Coordinates of C-alpha atoms in Angstrom, one line a residue:
Chain A
E1 CA -13.7 -13.8 -6.3
A2 CA -10.2 -15.1 -5.6
G3 CA -7.7 -12.5 -4.3
V4 CA -4.2 -11.7 -5.3
A5 CA -2.0 -14.8 -4.8
Q6 CA 1.7 -14.6 -3.9
S7 CA 4.3 -17.3 -3.3
P8 CA 6.3 -18.1 -1.4
R9 CA 5.0 -16.5 1.9
Y10 CA 8.5 -16.6 3.4
K11 CA 12.0 -16.9 2.1
I12 CA 15.4 -16.8 3.8
I13 CA 18.5 -16.5 1.6
E14 CA 22.1 -15.6 2.1
K15 CA 23.4 -12.3 0.6
R16 CA 24.6 -12.6 -2.9
Q17 CA 22.1 -15.3 -3.7
S18 CA 19.2 -14.9 -6.0
V19 CA 15.6 -15.2 -5.3
A20 CA 12.3 -15.0 -7.2
F21 CA 8.7 -14.2 -6.2
W22 CA 5.5 -15.1 -8.0
C23 CA 2.2 -13.2 -8.2
N24 CA -1.1 -14.1 -9.7
P25 CA -3.4 -11.1 -9.8
I26 CA -7.2 -11.1 -9.6
S27 CA -8.6 -12.4 -12.9
G28 CA -9.3 -9.6 -15.4
H29 CA -7.1 -7.0 -13.7
A30 CA -5.0 -5.3 -16.3
T31 CA -2.7 -3.4 -13.9
L32 CA -0.1 -5.1 -11.6
Y33 CA 2.1 -3.6 -9.0
W34 CA 5.1 -4.8 -7.0
Y35 CA 5.7 -2.9 -3.8
Q36 CA 8.6 -3.2 -1.3
Q37 CA 7.7 -2.7 2.4
I38 CA 10.7 -2.5 4.7
L39 CA 9.8 -3.1 8.4
G40 CA 8.3 -0.1 10.0
Q41 CA 7.7 1.8 6.7
G42 CA 4.9 2.1 4.3
P43 CA 5.1 0.2 1.0
K44 CA 7.1 1.8 -1.8
L45 CA 6.3 1.1 -5.5
L46 CA 9.0 -0.9 -7.3
I47 CA 7.4 -1.5 -10.7
Q48 CA 3.9 -1.3 -12.3
F49 CA 2.7 -3.2 -15.3
Q50 CA -0.3 -2.3 -17.6
N51 CA -1.0 -5.7 -19.2
N52 CA 2.5 -6.8 -20.1
G53 CA 4.0 -3.4 -20.6
V54 CA 6.0 -1.5 -17.9
V55 CA 4.3 1.8 -16.9
D56 CA 6.6 2.8 -14.1
D57 CA 9.9 1.3 -12.9
S58 CA 11.6 4.5 -11.8
Q59 CA 12.2 3.1 -8.3
L60 CA 13.4 -0.4 -9.3
P61 CA 17.1 -1.0 -8.6
K62 CA 17.7 -2.3 -12.1
D63 CA 21.2 -3.5 -11.4
R64 CA 19.8 -6.3 -9.2
F65 CA 16.0 -6.4 -9.5
S66 CA 14.1 -7.5 -12.6
A67 CA 10.5 -8.2 -13.2
E68 CA 8.3 -9.6 -16.0
R69 CA 4.7 -10.1 -16.7
L70 CA 4.3 -12.7 -19.4
K71 CA 1.0 -12.7 -21.3
G72 CA -0.3 -9.9 -19.1
V73 CA -1.2 -12.2 -16.3
D74 CA 1.2 -13.7 -13.8
S75 CA 4.3 -11.8 -12.8
T76 CA 7.7 -12.7 -11.3
L77 CA 10.0 -10.4 -9.5
K78 CA 13.7 -11.5 -9.2
I79 CA 16.6 -10.2 -7.1
Q80 CA 20.1 -11.2 -8.1
P81 CA 22.3 -10.8 -6.2
A82 CA 20.5 -10.0 -2.9
K83 CA 21.8 -7.6 -0.3
L84 CA 21.1 -7.4 3.3
E85 CA 19.1 -4.2 2.7
D86 CA 16.7 -6.1 0.5
S87 CA 15.1 -7.7 3.6
A88 CA 11.5 -6.7 3.4
V89 CA 8.0 -7.8 2.5
Y90 CA 7.3 -7.8 -1.2
L91 CA 3.7 -7.0 -1.8
C92 CA 1.9 -7.6 -5.2
A93 CA -1.2 -5.7 -6.0
S94 CA -3.6 -5.5 -8.9
S95 CA -6.4 -3.2 -10.0
P96 CA -8.9 -3.4 -12.9
R97 CA -7.9 -0.1 -14.4
T98 CA -5.0 2.3 -14.4
G99 CA -5.2 5.8 -13.1
G100 CA -5.0 7.6 -9.8
R101 CA -8.6 6.9 -8.6
T102 CA -8.4 3.2 -8.8
E103 CA -8.0 1.2 -5.6
A104 CA -5.5 -1.6 -5.6
F105 CA -6.0 -5.1 -4.1
F106 CA -3.1 -6.5 -2.4
G107 CA -1.8 -10.0 -1.8
Q108 CA -0.4 -11.2 1.5
G109 CA 3.1 -10.6 0.5
T110 CA 6.4 -12.5 0.5
R111 CA 8.6 -11.9 3.6
L112 CA 12.2 -12.0 2.5
T113 CA 15.1 -12.2 5.0
V114 CA 18.6 -11.8 3.7
V115 CA 21.3 -13.1 6.1
Chain B
A1 CA 7.2 16.1 -4.6
Q2 CA 4.4 14.3 -2.9
K3 CA 4.6 13.1 0.6
V4 CA 2.3 11.5 3.2
T5 CA 3.0 11.8 6.9
Q6 CA 1.5 9.8 9.7
A7 CA 3.0 11.2 12.8
Q8 CA 1.6 8.6 15.2
T9 CA 3.8 5.5 15.0
E10 CA 1.9 3.5 17.6
I11 CA -1.4 4.1 19.5
S12 CA -2.8 1.9 22.2
V13 CA -6.3 2.1 23.5
V14 CA -8.7 0.1 25.5
E15 CA -11.7 -1.5 23.9
K16 CA -14.7 0.8 23.3
E17 CA -12.5 3.9 23.3
D18 CA -12.6 6.3 20.3
V19 CA -9.3 6.7 18.4
T20 CA -8.3 9.1 15.6
L21 CA -5.4 8.3 13.3
D22 CA -3.8 11.4 11.7
C23 CA -2.7 11.8 8.1
V24 CA -1.1 14.9 6.5
Y25 CA -0.2 15.0 2.9
E26 CA 1.8 17.2 0.5
T27 CA 1.2 17.7 -3.2
R28 CA 1.1 20.6 -5.6
D29 CA -1.4 18.8 -7.9
T30 CA -5.0 20.0 -7.6
T31 CA -6.6 16.7 -8.4
Y32 CA -5.6 13.8 -6.3
Y33 CA -7.0 10.9 -4.4
L34 CA -6.5 9.8 -0.8
F35 CA -6.9 6.4 0.6
W36 CA -6.8 4.5 3.8
Y37 CA -5.6 0.9 4.0
K38 CA -5.6 -1.6 6.9
Q39 CA -2.9 -4.2 7.3
P40 CA -3.8 -6.9 9.7
P41 CA -1.2 -9.4 11.0
S42 CA -1.8 -11.6 8.0
G43 CA -0.1 -9.0 5.9
E44 CA -2.4 -8.0 3.0
L45 CA -3.4 -4.5 2.8
V46 CA -7.2 -4.0 2.9
F47 CA -8.8 -1.1 1.1
L48 CA -11.0 1.0 3.4
I49 CA -11.8 4.2 1.6
R50 CA -11.0 6.5 -1.3
R51 CA -11.7 10.3 -1.5
N52 CA -11.0 12.7 -4.3
S53 CA -9.7 16.2 -3.8
F54 CA -12.9 17.8 -4.9
D55 CA -15.0 16.1 -2.3
E56 CA -14.5 17.4 1.2
Q57 CA -17.6 15.8 2.7
N58 CA -16.9 13.7 5.7
E59 CA -17.8 10.1 5.4
I60 CA -19.1 7.6 7.9
S61 CA -19.2 3.8 7.5
G62 CA -20.4 2.0 10.6
R63 CA -17.8 2.7 13.3
Y64 CA -15.4 4.3 10.8
S65 CA -15.4 8.0 9.8
W66 CA -13.1 10.1 7.8
N67 CA -12.5 13.9 8.0
F68 CA -10.9 15.4 4.9
Q69 CA -9.8 19.0 5.2
K70 CA -8.0 20.5 2.2
S71 CA -7.2 23.7 4.1
T72 CA -4.9 21.8 6.5
S73 CA -4.0 19.0 3.9
S74 CA -5.3 16.4 6.3
F75 CA -7.3 13.2 6.0
N76 CA -7.9 11.8 9.4
F77 CA -9.5 8.5 10.3
T78 CA -11.6 7.9 13.5
I79 CA -12.7 4.6 14.8
T80 CA -15.6 4.9 17.3
A81 CA -16.0 2.3 20.1
S82 CA -12.9 0.4 19.0
Q83 CA -12.7 -3.4 19.2
V84 CA -9.9 -5.8 19.5
V85 CA -10.3 -6.8 15.8
D86 CA -9.4 -3.2 14.9
S87 CA -5.8 -3.9 15.9
A88 CA -3.7 -3.5 12.8
V89 CA -1.4 -1.2 11.0
Y90 CA -3.2 1.6 9.2
F91 CA -1.8 3.4 6.1
C92 CA -2.8 6.6 4.6
A93 CA -1.9 7.0 0.9
L94 CA -1.9 9.5 -1.9
S95 CA -2.4 9.0 -5.7
L96 CA -2.3 11.7 -8.4
Y97 CA -5.1 11.9 -10.9
Y98 CA -2.6 12.6 -13.7
N99 CA -0.3 9.8 -12.7
Q100 CA -0.9 7.3 -15.5
G101 CA 0.0 4.4 -13.2
G102 CA -2.1 5.2 -10.2
K103 CA 1.0 4.7 -7.9
L104 CA 0.2 4.9 -4.2
I105 CA 2.5 7.0 -2.1
F106 CA 2.1 5.7 1.4
G107 CA 2.8 7.1 4.9
Q108 CA 4.7 5.3 7.4
G109 CA 1.7 3.7 9.0
T110 CA 0.2 3.8 12.5
E111 CA 0.1 0.6 14.5
L112 CA -3.2 0.5 16.5
S113 CA -3.4 -1.9 19.4
V114 CA -6.9 -2.3 21.0
K115 CA -6.7 -4.0 24.4
P116 CA -9.7 -5.9 25.9

């Protein structure tokens, strides 16, 4: 079974530029998460989708971050404009069900460096 | 509010030593789940174990074992006879049963280095 695919693996941009990350979850997984992992910290949830609807985006900085999940499969996370503090690894995860007991399967992440 | 604390930032051991990674959590909910994930240098988080709040039985899987104690709000992870391949960052995480999303609340992580 193929895992969660993310691209690109690495991205370097200047502050105030825009950037987009792509995620393809495990086939059949209805729930998709985007987490932000700043160096030396644990991942923090940015947004969660159930199929193509948003379940939780309470920690998404909506003035600069946006995300969509068209047709309930692939997802794109965008940052516009980027700030230095956005430098982090952006992890996409998926799970077959929603709810607290379900383990999530993670991709390898996109490492973003804002200079 | 929910919180997970992993007080050990870095641990270094020599191969074949046993090592315990500590995890302390905070929540007022009575039903919740605890997880351990491993993050190797390649970056993805690999699921290791899930426990629910009603099951305090310790669990052993090969060289891995987990000790869950509700009385001290701890969910510690022990690796017996550590190997170089165990080198990674390990995260403890909490999820609430009544949270529709299943959001994971992670600790800061413990970086384990196993030297030959």
